[in-house]
Amino acid sequence: MAVTVSLVALFGLVLFFLLRSRTLGAGAAFIAAGFGFFLASTGAAGPINQLARAVIDAIPNL
């Protein structure tokens, strides 16, 4: 739960700065989509949360 809240805050902050600098591109679309999925907790949020958890768990093993 704490990781999801942190990711929402991170995506929100990055999206804010991307919109403020008027940077539009694939990166901005990814950040906006990630922010929307985590924030809205739609039916797709479960697999996205699992993917994010897997990536976070894999980072120490790099």
Tab-separated table of N, CA, C and O in Angstrom, residues 7-39:
chain	number	residue	atom	x	y	z
A	7	LEU	N	4.099	5.818	-5.451
A	7	LEU	CA	4.117	5.881	-6.912
A	7	LEU	C	3.107	6.892	-7.433
A	7	LEU	O	3.388	7.602	-8.402
A	8	VAL	N	1.953	6.989	-6.794
A	8	VAL	CA	0.966	7.995	-7.206
A	8	VAL	C	1.541	9.388	-7.016
A	8	VAL	O	1.425	10.247	-7.899
A	9	ALA	N	2.180	9.624	-5.890
A	9	ALA	CA	2.781	10.935	-5.645
A	9	ALA	C	3.892	11.219	-6.651
A	9	ALA	O	3.986	12.327	-7.179
A	10	LEU	N	4.723	10.212	-6.921
A	10	LEU	CA	5.811	10.393	-7.880
A	10	LEU	C	5.282	10.678	-9.279
A	10	LEU	O	5.724	11.626	-9.944
A	11	PHE	N	4.318	9.859	-9.732
A	11	PHE	CA	3.740	10.085	-11.059
A	11	PHE	C	3.042	11.451	-11.134
A	11	PHE	O	3.125	12.144	-12.143
A	12	GLY	N	2.357	11.831	-10.086
A	12	GLY	CA	1.686	13.133	-10.065
A	12	GLY	C	2.664	14.285	-10.161
A	12	GLY	O	2.444	15.254	-10.903
A	13	LEU	N	3.762	14.181	-9.427
A	13	LEU	CA	4.775	15.235	-9.460
A	13	LEU	C	5.435	15.334	-10.827
A	13	LEU	O	5.585	16.428	-11.377
A	14	VAL	N	5.798	14.192	-11.389
A	14	VAL	CA	6.424	14.191	-12.721
A	14	VAL	C	5.454	14.719	-13.766
A	14	VAL	O	5.823	15.519	-14.635
A	15	LEU	N	4.199	14.294	-13.696
A	15	LEU	CA	3.199	14.765	-14.652
A	15	LEU	C	3.006	16.275	-14.537
A	15	LEU	O	2.901	16.967	-15.547
A	16	PHE	N	2.981	16.792	-13.321
A	16	PHE	CA	2.846	18.236	-13.117
A	16	PHE	C	3.964	18.995	-13.828
A	16	PHE	O	3.721	19.961	-14.550
A	17	PHE	N	5.203	18.540	-13.633
A	17	PHE	CA	6.328	19.234	-14.263
A	17	PHE	C	6.345	19.064	-15.779
A	17	PHE	O	6.715	19.979	-16.509
A	18	LEU	N	5.932	17.892	-16.271
A	18	LEU	CA	5.871	17.697	-17.722
A	18	LEU	C	4.811	18.605	-18.345
A	18	LEU	O	5.027	19.181	-19.416
A	19	LEU	N	3.682	18.722	-17.691
A	19	LEU	CA	2.629	19.601	-18.218
A	19	LEU	C	3.036	21.064	-18.119
A	19	LEU	O	2.722	21.862	-19.001
A	20	ARG	N	3.725	21.406	-17.056
A	20	ARG	CA	4.146	22.795	-16.868
A	20	ARG	C	5.172	23.218	-17.917
A	20	ARG	O	5.162	24.361	-18.389
A	21	SER	N	6.052	22.297	-18.287
A	21	SER	CA	7.072	22.623	-19.283
A	21	SER	C	6.577	22.394	-20.714
A	21	SER	O	7.332	22.578	-21.654
A	22	ARG	N	5.332	21.988	-20.834
A	22	ARG	CA	4.697	21.739	-22.133
A	22	ARG	C	5.455	20.688	-22.942
A	22	ARG	O	5.596	20.784	-24.154
A	23	THR	N	5.955	19.674	-22.245
A	23	THR	CA	6.635	18.554	-22.878
A	23	THR	C	5.604	17.488	-23.185
A	23	THR	O	5.036	16.897	-22.288
A	24	LEU	N	5.361	17.274	-24.442
A	24	LEU	CA	4.394	16.262	-24.843
A	24	LEU	C	5.113	15.229	-25.689
A	24	LEU	O	5.795	15.569	-26.637
A	25	GLY	N	4.963	13.998	-25.335
A	25	GLY	CA	5.614	12.931	-26.077
A	25	GLY	C	5.273	11.594	-25.456
A	25	GLY	O	4.366	11.480	-24.634
A	26	ALA	N	6.025	10.566	-25.838
A	26	ALA	CA	5.758	9.221	-25.343
A	26	ALA	C	5.983	9.142	-23.832
A	26	ALA	O	5.233	8.478	-23.124
A	27	GLY	N	6.989	9.818	-23.339
A	27	GLY	CA	7.256	9.808	-21.893
A	27	GLY	C	6.120	10.413	-21.103
A	27	GLY	O	5.709	9.885	-20.070
A	28	ALA	N	5.603	11.541	-21.576
A	28	ALA	CA	4.491	12.190	-20.890
A	28	ALA	C	3.245	11.316	-20.928
A	28	ALA	O	2.495	11.246	-19.944
A	29	ALA	N	3.030	10.638	-22.037
A	29	ALA	CA	1.875	9.755	-22.145
A	29	ALA	C	1.999	8.588	-21.167
A	29	ALA	O	1.023	8.195	-20.527
A	30	PHE	N	3.202	8.024	-21.022
A	30	PHE	CA	3.418	6.925	-20.074
A	30	PHE	C	3.178	7.387	-18.643
A	30	PHE	O	2.518	6.704	-17.854
A	31	ILE	N	3.706	8.543	-18.283
A	31	ILE	CA	3.533	9.066	-16.929
A	31	ILE	C	2.057	9.332	-16.656
A	31	ILE	O	1.536	8.987	-15.595
A	32	ALA	N	1.363	9.930	-17.608
A	32	ALA	CA	-0.055	10.220	-17.424
A	32	ALA	C	-0.875	8.940	-17.297
A	32	ALA	O	-1.778	8.844	-16.458
A	33	ALA	N	-0.563	7.941	-18.106
A	33	ALA	CA	-1.294	6.681	-18.035
A	33	ALA	C	-1.017	5.970	-16.712
A	33	ALA	O	-1.937	5.449	-16.068
A	34	GLY	N	0.230	5.944	-16.288
A	34	GLY	CA	0.564	5.327	-15.005
A	34	GLY	C	-0.109	6.033	-13.852
A	34	GLY	O	-0.661	5.404	-12.938
A	35	PHE	N	-0.097	7.350	-13.873
A	35	PHE	CA	-0.760	8.143	-12.836
A	35	PHE	C	-2.249	7.838	-12.805
A	35	PHE	O	-2.835	7.631	-11.745
A	36	GLY	N	-2.859	7.769	-13.964
A	36	GLY	CA	-4.295	7.493	-14.030
A	36	GLY	C	-4.654	6.109	-13.519
A	36	GLY	O	-5.623	5.942	-12.776
A	37	PHE	N	-3.864	5.108	-13.891
A	37	PHE	CA	-4.154	3.751	-13.432
A	37	PHE	C	-3.996	3.618	-11.924
A	37	PHE	O	-4.827	3.016	-11.253
A	38	PHE	N	-2.927	4.162	-11.380
A	38	PHE	CA	-2.728	4.043	-9.941
A	38	PHE	C	-3.753	4.859	-9.171
A	38	PHE	O	-4.235	4.434	-8.118
A	39	LEU	N	-4.097	6.012	-9.671
A	39	LEU	CA	-5.014	6.886	-8.952
A	39	LEU	C	-6.442	6.376	-9.005
A	39	LEU	O	-7.155	6.372	-8.018
